[in-house]
Coordinates of C-alpha atoms and ligand atoms in Angstrom, one line a residue:
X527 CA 62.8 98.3 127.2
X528 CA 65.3 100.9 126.0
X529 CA 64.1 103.4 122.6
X530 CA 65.9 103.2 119.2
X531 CA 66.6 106.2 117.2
X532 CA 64.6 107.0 115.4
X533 CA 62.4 103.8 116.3
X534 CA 62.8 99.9 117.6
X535 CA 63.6 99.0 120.9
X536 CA 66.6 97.0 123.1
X537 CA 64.9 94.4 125.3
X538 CA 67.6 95.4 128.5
X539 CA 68.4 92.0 130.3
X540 CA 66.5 89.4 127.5
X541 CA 66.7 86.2 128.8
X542 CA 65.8 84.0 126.1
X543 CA 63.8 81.6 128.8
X544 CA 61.3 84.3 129.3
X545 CA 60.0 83.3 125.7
X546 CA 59.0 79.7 126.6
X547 CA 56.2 80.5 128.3
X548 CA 52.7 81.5 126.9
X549 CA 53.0 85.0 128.6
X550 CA 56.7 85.2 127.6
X551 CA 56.0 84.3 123.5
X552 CA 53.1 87.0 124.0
X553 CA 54.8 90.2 125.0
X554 CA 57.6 89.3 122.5
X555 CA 55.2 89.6 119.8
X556 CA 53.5 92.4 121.0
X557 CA 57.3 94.8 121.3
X558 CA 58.1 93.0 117.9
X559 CA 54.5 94.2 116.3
X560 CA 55.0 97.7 118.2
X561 CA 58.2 98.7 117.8
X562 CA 59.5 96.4 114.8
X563 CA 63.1 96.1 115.2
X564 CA 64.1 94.1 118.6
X565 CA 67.9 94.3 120.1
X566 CA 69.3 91.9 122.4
X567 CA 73.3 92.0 123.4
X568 CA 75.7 89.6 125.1
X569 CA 73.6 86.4 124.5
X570 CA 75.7 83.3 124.2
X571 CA 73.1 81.1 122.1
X572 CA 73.0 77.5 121.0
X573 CA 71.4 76.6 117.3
X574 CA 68.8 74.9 119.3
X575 CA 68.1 78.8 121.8
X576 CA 67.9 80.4 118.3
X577 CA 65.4 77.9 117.4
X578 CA 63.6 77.8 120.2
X579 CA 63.4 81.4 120.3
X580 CA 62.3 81.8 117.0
X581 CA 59.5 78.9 117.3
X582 CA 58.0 81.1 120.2
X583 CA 56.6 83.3 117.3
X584 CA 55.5 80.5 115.4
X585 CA 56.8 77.9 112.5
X586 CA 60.2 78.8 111.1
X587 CA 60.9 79.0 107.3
X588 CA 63.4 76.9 105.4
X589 CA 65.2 79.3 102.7
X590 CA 64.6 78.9 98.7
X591 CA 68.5 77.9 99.0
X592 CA 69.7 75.6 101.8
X593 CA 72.4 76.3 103.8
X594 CA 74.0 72.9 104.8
X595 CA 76.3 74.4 107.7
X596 CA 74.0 73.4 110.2
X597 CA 73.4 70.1 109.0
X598 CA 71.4 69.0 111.9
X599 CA 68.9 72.8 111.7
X600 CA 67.5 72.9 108.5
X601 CA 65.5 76.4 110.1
X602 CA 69.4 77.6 110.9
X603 CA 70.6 79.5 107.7
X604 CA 74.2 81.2 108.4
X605 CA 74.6 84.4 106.3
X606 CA 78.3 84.1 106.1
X607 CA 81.7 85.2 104.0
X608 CA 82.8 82.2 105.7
X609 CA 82.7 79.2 103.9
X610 CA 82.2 75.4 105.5
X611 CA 86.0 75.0 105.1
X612 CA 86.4 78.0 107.6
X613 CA 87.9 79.8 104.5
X614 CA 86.6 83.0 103.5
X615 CA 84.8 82.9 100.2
X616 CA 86.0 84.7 96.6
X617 CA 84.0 87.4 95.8
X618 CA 82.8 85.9 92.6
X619 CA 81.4 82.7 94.3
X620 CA 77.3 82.1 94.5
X621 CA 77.6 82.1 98.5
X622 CA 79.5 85.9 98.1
X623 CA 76.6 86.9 95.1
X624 CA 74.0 85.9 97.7
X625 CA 75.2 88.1 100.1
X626 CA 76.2 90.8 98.1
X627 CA 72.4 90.1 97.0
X628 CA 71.7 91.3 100.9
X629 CA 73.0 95.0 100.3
X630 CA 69.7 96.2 98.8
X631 CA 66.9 97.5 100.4
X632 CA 64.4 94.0 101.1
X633 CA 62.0 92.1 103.2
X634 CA 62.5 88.5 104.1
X635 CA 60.6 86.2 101.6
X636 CA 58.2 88.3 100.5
X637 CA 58.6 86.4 97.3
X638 CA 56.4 84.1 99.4
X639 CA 52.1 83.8 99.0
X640 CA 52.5 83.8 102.9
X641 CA 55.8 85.9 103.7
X642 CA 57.5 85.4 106.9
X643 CA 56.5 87.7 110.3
X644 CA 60.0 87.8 111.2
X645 CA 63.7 87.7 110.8
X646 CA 65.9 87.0 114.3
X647 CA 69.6 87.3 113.5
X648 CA 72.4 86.2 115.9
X649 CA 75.7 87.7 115.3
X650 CA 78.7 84.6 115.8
X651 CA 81.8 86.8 114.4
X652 CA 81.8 90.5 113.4
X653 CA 83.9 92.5 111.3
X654 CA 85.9 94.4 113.0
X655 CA 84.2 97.7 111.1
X656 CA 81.4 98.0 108.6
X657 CA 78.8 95.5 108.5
X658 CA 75.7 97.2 109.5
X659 CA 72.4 96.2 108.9
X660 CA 70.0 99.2 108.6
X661 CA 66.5 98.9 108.6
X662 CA 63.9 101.1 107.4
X663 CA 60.5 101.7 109.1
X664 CA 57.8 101.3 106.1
X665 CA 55.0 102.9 109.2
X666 CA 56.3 106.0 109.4
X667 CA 57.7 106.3 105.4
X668 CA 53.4 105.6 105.1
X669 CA 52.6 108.3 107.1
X670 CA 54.9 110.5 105.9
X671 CA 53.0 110.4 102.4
X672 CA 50.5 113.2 102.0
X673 CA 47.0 112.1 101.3
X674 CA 47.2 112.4 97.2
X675 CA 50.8 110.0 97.4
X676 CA 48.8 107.8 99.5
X677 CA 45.5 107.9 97.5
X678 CA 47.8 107.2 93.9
X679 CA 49.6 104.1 95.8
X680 CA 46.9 102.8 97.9
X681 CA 45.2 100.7 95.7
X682 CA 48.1 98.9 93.6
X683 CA 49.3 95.5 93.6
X684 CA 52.8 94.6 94.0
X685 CA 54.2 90.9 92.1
X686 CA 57.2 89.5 94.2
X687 CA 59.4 87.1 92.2
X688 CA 62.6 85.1 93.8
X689 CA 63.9 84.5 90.4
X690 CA 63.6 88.3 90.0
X691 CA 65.4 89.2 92.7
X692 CA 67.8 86.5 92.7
X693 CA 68.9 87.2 89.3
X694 CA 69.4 90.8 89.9
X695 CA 72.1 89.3 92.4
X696 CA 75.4 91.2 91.7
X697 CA 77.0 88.3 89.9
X698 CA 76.6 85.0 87.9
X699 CA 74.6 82.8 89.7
X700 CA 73.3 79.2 88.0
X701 CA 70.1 79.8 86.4
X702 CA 67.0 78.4 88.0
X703 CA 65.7 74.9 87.3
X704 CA 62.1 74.6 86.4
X705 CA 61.7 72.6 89.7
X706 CA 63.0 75.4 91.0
X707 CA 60.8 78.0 89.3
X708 CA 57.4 76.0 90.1
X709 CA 58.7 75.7 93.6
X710 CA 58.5 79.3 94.1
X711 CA 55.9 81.3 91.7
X712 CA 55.4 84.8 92.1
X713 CA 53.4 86.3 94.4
X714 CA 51.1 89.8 94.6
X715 CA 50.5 91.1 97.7
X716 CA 49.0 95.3 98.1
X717 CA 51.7 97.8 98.0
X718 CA 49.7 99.1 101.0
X719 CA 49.8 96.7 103.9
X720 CA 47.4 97.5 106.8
X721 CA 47.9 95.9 110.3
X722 CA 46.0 94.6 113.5
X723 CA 46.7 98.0 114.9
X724 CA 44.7 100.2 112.1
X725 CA 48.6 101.4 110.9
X726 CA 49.6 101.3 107.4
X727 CA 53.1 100.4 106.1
X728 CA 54.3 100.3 102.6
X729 CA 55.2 96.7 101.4
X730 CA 58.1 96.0 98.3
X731 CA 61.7 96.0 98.2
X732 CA 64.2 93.9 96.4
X733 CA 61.9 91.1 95.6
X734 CA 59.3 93.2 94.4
X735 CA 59.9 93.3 90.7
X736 CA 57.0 95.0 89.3
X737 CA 53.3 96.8 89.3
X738 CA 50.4 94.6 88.3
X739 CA 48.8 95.4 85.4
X740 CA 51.4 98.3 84.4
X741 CA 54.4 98.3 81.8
X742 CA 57.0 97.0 83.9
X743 CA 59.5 99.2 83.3
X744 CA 57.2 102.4 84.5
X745 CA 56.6 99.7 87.7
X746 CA 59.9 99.3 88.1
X747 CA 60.5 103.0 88.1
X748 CA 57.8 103.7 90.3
X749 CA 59.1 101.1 93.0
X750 CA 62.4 102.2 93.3
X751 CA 61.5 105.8 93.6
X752 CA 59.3 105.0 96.3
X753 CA 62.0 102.6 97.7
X754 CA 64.7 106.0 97.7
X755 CA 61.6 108.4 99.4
X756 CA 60.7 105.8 102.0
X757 CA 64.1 105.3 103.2
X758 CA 65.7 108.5 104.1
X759 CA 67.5 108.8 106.9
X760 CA 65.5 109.8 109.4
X761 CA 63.9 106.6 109.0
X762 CA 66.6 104.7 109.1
X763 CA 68.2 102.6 112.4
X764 CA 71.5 101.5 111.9
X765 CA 72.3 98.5 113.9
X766 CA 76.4 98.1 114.7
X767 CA 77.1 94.6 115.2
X768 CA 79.3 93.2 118.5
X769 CA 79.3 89.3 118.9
X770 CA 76.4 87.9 121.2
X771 CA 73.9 90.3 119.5
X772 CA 70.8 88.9 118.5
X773 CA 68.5 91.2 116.4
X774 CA 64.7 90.1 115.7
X775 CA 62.8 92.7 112.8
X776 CA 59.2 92.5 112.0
X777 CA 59.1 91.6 108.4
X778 CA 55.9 93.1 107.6
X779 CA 56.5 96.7 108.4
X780 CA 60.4 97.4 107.9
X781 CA 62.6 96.9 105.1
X782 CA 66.6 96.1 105.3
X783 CA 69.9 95.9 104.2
X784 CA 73.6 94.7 105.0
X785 CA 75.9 97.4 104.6
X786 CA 79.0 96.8 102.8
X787 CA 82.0 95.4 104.6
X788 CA 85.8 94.4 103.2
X789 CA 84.2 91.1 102.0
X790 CA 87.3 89.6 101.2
X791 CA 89.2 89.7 104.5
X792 CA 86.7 90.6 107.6
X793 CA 84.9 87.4 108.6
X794 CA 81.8 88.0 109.7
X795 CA 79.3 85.1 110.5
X796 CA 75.1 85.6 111.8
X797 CA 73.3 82.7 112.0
X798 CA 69.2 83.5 111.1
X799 CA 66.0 81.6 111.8
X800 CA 63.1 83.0 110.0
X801 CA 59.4 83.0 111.6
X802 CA 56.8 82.0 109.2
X803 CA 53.4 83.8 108.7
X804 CA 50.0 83.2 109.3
X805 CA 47.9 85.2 106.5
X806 CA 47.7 86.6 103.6
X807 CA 49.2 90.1 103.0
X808 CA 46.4 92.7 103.6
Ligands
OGA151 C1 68.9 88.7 106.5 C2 69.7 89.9 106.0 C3 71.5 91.4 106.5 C4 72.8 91.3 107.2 O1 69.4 88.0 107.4 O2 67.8 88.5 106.0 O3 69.3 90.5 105.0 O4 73.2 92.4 107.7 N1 70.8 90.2 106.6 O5 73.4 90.2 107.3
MN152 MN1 67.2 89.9 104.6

């Protein structure tokens, strides 16, 4: 295992095999949980590898918004400029909103009572500049808190809303159904996560929408101050993107974001599976 700057790891040789066994679905965890931000490079993967890599961790997660390109892997959602008639989409169309949607600082589906453990994303085509993903270690933006920050955010309560975050999308998007809406309530979940390990992470991002029992606007403010503090640079990984890479993040204790690429003309297609969790936020 190689070191990230300034944290994650590359798993050097991965052979996605190794995670079929027991022992193999184990130690994956146990980098994932430690260093939260897992590299692999040159993999040539099948929908069904992804999956089964993914299922090593535990159940996978169908998204609030199907993606029917992979008709026969519901788990499989493509985030793509590339539409299923291989054209690449307008800017102004829901697929290119949704994505757009993915430039802001967030954590997979913790819109969600239980939100996910992890992301695994395989890159299939790559632009042939821009595109990053950066991610954001929520561990170390804790720690860098001093003890009156942490003792003012330690004991708040966070509401997570889809519809919130999905309608702050930048673009029209067709307003929710109330199928829709009773499919996928808010949730609250501690601002202040604490893990297995005894290490504390900040939890919010783009589908956090506001403080429990404060004005929301004040909540709102608060958030995305602490959003701008917690992801400074020096906490920041950038991952640049070559075909074959397959990048797994630990949802719980990192926050992400796609940087901006020429949309419009660079195709650029990663296929994600999305590992379910087990518990309650703590
Ligand atoms: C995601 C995501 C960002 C990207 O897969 O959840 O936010 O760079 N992706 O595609
Ligand atoms: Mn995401």
């Amino acid at each position: 295992m190689k070191p990230l700057t300034p944290f994650g790891a590359e798993l050097v040789g991965f052979d996605p095999a190794q995670v079929a066994s027991v022992a193999g679905a184990a130690s994956l965890l146990k980098a994932l949980t430690d260093h939260a931000v897992l590299v692999a490079r040159e993999l040539e993967l099948s929908g069904a590898e992804l999956i089964a890599i993914g299922r090593a961790l535990g159940e996978l997660e169908i998204l609030p918004e199907p993606d029917k390109r992979n008709p026969d892997h519901p788990e499989i959602f493509d985030l793509t400029n590339v539409r299923s008639d291989g054209q690449i989409v307008d800017f102004d169309e829901p697929q290119a909103v949704f994505l757009r949607g993915t430039e802001r600082w967030h954590t997979d589906s913790s819109f969600r009572e239980i939100p996910c453990l992890s992301t695994m994303l395989y890159a299939v085509e790559v632009p042939q500049t821009k595109g990053e993903t950066q991610f954001a270690d929520m561990r170390a933006a804790w720690d860098a808190l001093d003890v009156e920050a942490q003792a003012r955010l330690e004991s708040l309560k966070v509401v997570h809303s889809y519809e919130f975050s999905r309608g702050n999308n930048p673009g029209e998007l067709e307003p929710w159904t109330d199928e829709e809406r009773a499919k996928y309530p808010p949730a609250t979940h501690p601002l202040v996560r604490t893990h297995a390990d005894g290490r504390r992470s900040l939890y919010l991002g783009g589908h956090a929408s506001h403080i429990e029992a404060r004005p929301i606007d004040e909540g709102r403010e608060l958030l995305a101050a602490i959003v701008d503090e917690a992801t400074v640079a020096e906490r920041v990984y950038e991952h640049r993107w070559a075909a074959g890479d397959l990048v797994m993040w630990d949802n719980r204790s990192t926050l992400h974001r796609l940087r901006p690429y020429d949309i419009a003309n660079q195709r650029r297609v990663m296929r994600r599976v999305t590992v379910a969790g087990t518990e309650r936020v703590t």
